[in-house]
Amino acid sequence: MKSRNFSSLPIIILLALVSLPLVTMYVFLFVDTISDAPAGSLIPTSFTLEHWRFLWEEPKVGETSIWPVTLNTFIFAATTSSIVMTVSLMAGYALSRLNMPFRRFMLAGLITLHAFPTITLIIAIFLILQLLGLYNTLLGVIIVKTALELPFGIWIMKGFYDTVPWEIEMAGVQDGASRFTVWWKLVLPQVQPGLVALGVFSFLSAWSEFILPQVLSPSGSGQVLSTYLNSLILDDTRPDFNMFKSVGLFYAMPVIFIYLTFQKKLMNIYGGGSKG
Amino acid sequence: MRILLDSFTKTFGDVTVIKDMNLDIKSGEMLALLGPSGCGKSTTLFAICGIHGMDGGRLLFGDKDVTSLPSQKRNVGVVFQNYALYPHMNVWENIAFPLKIQKRSKAVIEKEVQAMAELVQIEELLDRKPVQLSGGQQQRVALARALVRKPDILLLDEPLANLDAKLRLEMRSEIRRIQQQTGITAVLVTHDQVEAMSMCDRIAIMNGGKIVQLSAPEEMYRNPSSDFVAGFLGNPPIAFLEGVIKDSHCHLHGGETRVALNGHAQKVSDGQKIKLGIRPEFFRPEFDLKVKGKISFIEAHGRENLYDVVLDNGDILRSIQNHDAQYQLGQEVTWGICQDNILAFDGEGERL
Ligand SMILES: Nc1ncnc2c1ncn2[C@@H]1O[C@H](COP(=O)(O)OP(=O)(O)OP(=O)(O)O)[C@@H](O)[C@H]1O
Ligand SMILES: [Mg+2]
């Protein structure tokens, strides 16, 4: 929207100054992955795809290929976000509409859990997972991540449900629809923007999760991209910085892509949510 | 279809909102539930459509006991105060929704929606979304949606409250026309007495969870059963004077004026306190029971003027007269009360 009340030029200049370093970093992140530069110089001298070789090269003994790891990450993020969406969708409705016992208590609990610094739980979680035999598995990480994401998701969805007028449901019931049809056909379409936003957020949150997989599934088949990148960097035998950048870019690409696609919908979560 | 509420009781927690209410609504009738805010009008309405369960009593539609029937099976159309249109559907889909739930065939739905749109005159709006409609148009859509599956009963909860004055006038006659055209039994909840009087066959006036009087509008205006009813109906409102009985006459407080109690004399005893209600149209210069006072307020209504007159004892009477009568603020006047049209109430407010 254009506003003629004041000049937007100073703001644009300020923004440009602040974001210039960031943009430069991104540009070099990209440029470095497809070029070589002499040591100590920033200016690339030759084009190469060598830094992306991890995508097609057979892994050497003792190394893992990036593809199963990517699949793991995808499974991890997709499962987490589907479970968070499903549970929040139902729990949010119950908390917003149904007159159930301990409703206040549960709401207070949600807030507390949401605000709780989850990292302090990590030792306990570690012990529990080990007890259950889920330590060092992807399933264990999924369960923990989902549980930690849920309070936020339920709270957001409750906020969205709260904005749907009570009369709309009553009108649906009067029109002869069952409670379930009312929820499915009349209420759901109105919280759908919130649901999409929540899905994207929890997907991205799981996609970029590092601490949980690192602590709960440090070795073996449960590796995800964040831990893969970490072990790559820690591995002193192959100090190829441009390849680290390539892996990093590979890891970040879905995030950028998703953000660009869902940009508008993501704004919703701040518009509709967080209403007590 | 006839609606019968038989000793209906409703409680929220430990508050009894409505106790032992009896109400008999005739088939094809339009009845107004009129009363001040919080008196239980909506509660009664929601009990009839099944949104609220009843805590006591029975509800009959025709001869059928529907007390414990769920809303979906009652076949009642409801228009909510904020219309409750489904925001993600366009007008056509909104009106078609009840029929789709009944799984009617496409052709039938198409035909019925068209017929409804014609009845409420919104044919050209069918593919708009609710947000693209004005208040009056939304109102019509809500009405069409409530009527489309041919309900036995139509319930309207303050349907005109959100409209501006001109539109309200228009929708008043519009709703009445549709009700008469379809011959449906309708209940209208309102706190606006003009709406109730102009739209409905009968008015049930409620106060504190009770129906205090149930009659036709004319009858209720002329023959209120209590000072509450008299005060609620009529615009500008009735004025009350307090007095004491002496020698079968009512002596106004602090003044010399005596009012003969035609026909009520035997119901009162000396020394009893009573209240006289005088409507503005029965206090004018031409009537015979003269009282003296001073004009304290003049309100121009265009065709008529409304005068507040303060009597010697501080009581206020209202008078409505043709605007060409030239009276000034503060002027001393001696006007008359029409004795035959005085409404007398006892100390508790019951009509004598
Ligand atoms: N869900 C509820 N829980 C507790 N009390 C309620 C509930 N709904 C209504 N009440 C009480 O019942 C009484 C009647 O409410 P109701 O909504 O029927 O009033 P109303 O006559 O429709 O008023 P208005 O003209 O303001 O809509 C009020 O005192 C209200 O506080
Ligand atoms: Mg109400």
PDB file of N, CA, C and O in Angstrom, chain B residues 32 63 88 117 172 217 253 285 298:
ATOM      1  N   ALA B  32     -44.796 -12.135  19.426  1.00  0.00           N
ATOM      2  CA  ALA B  32     -43.596 -11.420  19.857  1.00  0.00           C
ATOM      3  C   ALA B  32     -43.290 -11.755  21.303  1.00  0.00           C
ATOM      4  O   ALA B  32     -44.197 -11.784  22.134  1.00  0.00           O
ATOM      5  N   ASP B  63     -49.271 -31.873  18.368  1.00  0.00           N
ATOM      6  CA  ASP B  63     -49.561 -32.795  19.463  1.00  0.00           C
ATOM      7  C   ASP B  63     -48.327 -33.583  19.855  1.00  0.00           C
ATOM      8  O   ASP B  63     -48.372 -34.452  20.708  1.00  0.00           O
ATOM      9  N   HIS B  88     -17.665 -18.680   4.402  1.00  0.00           N
ATOM     10  CA  HIS B  88     -16.881 -19.225   3.290  1.00  0.00           C
ATOM     11  C   HIS B  88     -17.767 -19.673   2.127  1.00  0.00           C
ATOM     12  O   HIS B  88     -17.265 -20.121   1.118  1.00  0.00           O
ATOM     13  N   ALA B 117     -34.953 -17.315  -3.116  1.00  0.00           N
ATOM     14  CA  ALA B 117     -34.303 -16.059  -3.473  1.00  0.00           C
ATOM     15  C   ALA B 117     -35.337 -15.078  -4.020  1.00  0.00           C
ATOM     16  O   ALA B 117     -35.262 -13.877  -3.752  1.00  0.00           O
ATOM     17  N   ARG B 172     -39.245  -4.755   8.567  1.00  0.00           N
ATOM     18  CA  ARG B 172     -40.375  -5.062   9.432  1.00  0.00           C
ATOM     19  C   ARG B 172     -41.547  -5.559   8.593  1.00  0.00           C
ATOM     20  O   ARG B 172     -42.090  -6.635   8.841  1.00  0.00           O
ATOM     21  N   PRO B 217     -51.724  -6.669  20.320  1.00  0.00           N
ATOM     22  CA  PRO B 217     -51.069  -5.383  20.564  1.00  0.00           C
ATOM     23  C   PRO B 217     -52.033  -4.273  21.005  1.00  0.00           C
ATOM     24  O   PRO B 217     -51.770  -3.591  22.005  1.00  0.00           O
ATOM     25  N   HIS B 253     -50.748  13.496  45.188  1.00  0.00           N
ATOM     26  CA  HIS B 253     -49.804  13.924  46.221  1.00  0.00           C
ATOM     27  C   HIS B 253     -49.623  15.430  46.211  1.00  0.00           C
ATOM     28  O   HIS B 253     -49.313  16.012  45.176  1.00  0.00           O
ATOM     29  N   PRO B 285     -55.101  20.223  26.289  1.00  0.00           N
ATOM     30  CA  PRO B 285     -55.907  21.354  26.733  1.00  0.00           C
ATOM     31  C   PRO B 285     -57.408  21.082  26.697  1.00  0.00           C
ATOM     32  O   PRO B 285     -58.146  21.565  27.567  1.00  0.00           O
ATOM     33  N   ILE B 298     -39.590  20.528  25.741  1.00  0.00           N
ATOM     34  CA  ILE B 298     -40.333  20.400  24.484  1.00  0.00           C
ATOM     35  C   ILE B 298     -39.488  19.605  23.504  1.00  0.00           C
ATOM     36  O   ILE B 298     -38.306  19.891  23.308  1.00  0.00           O
TER      37      ILE B 298
END
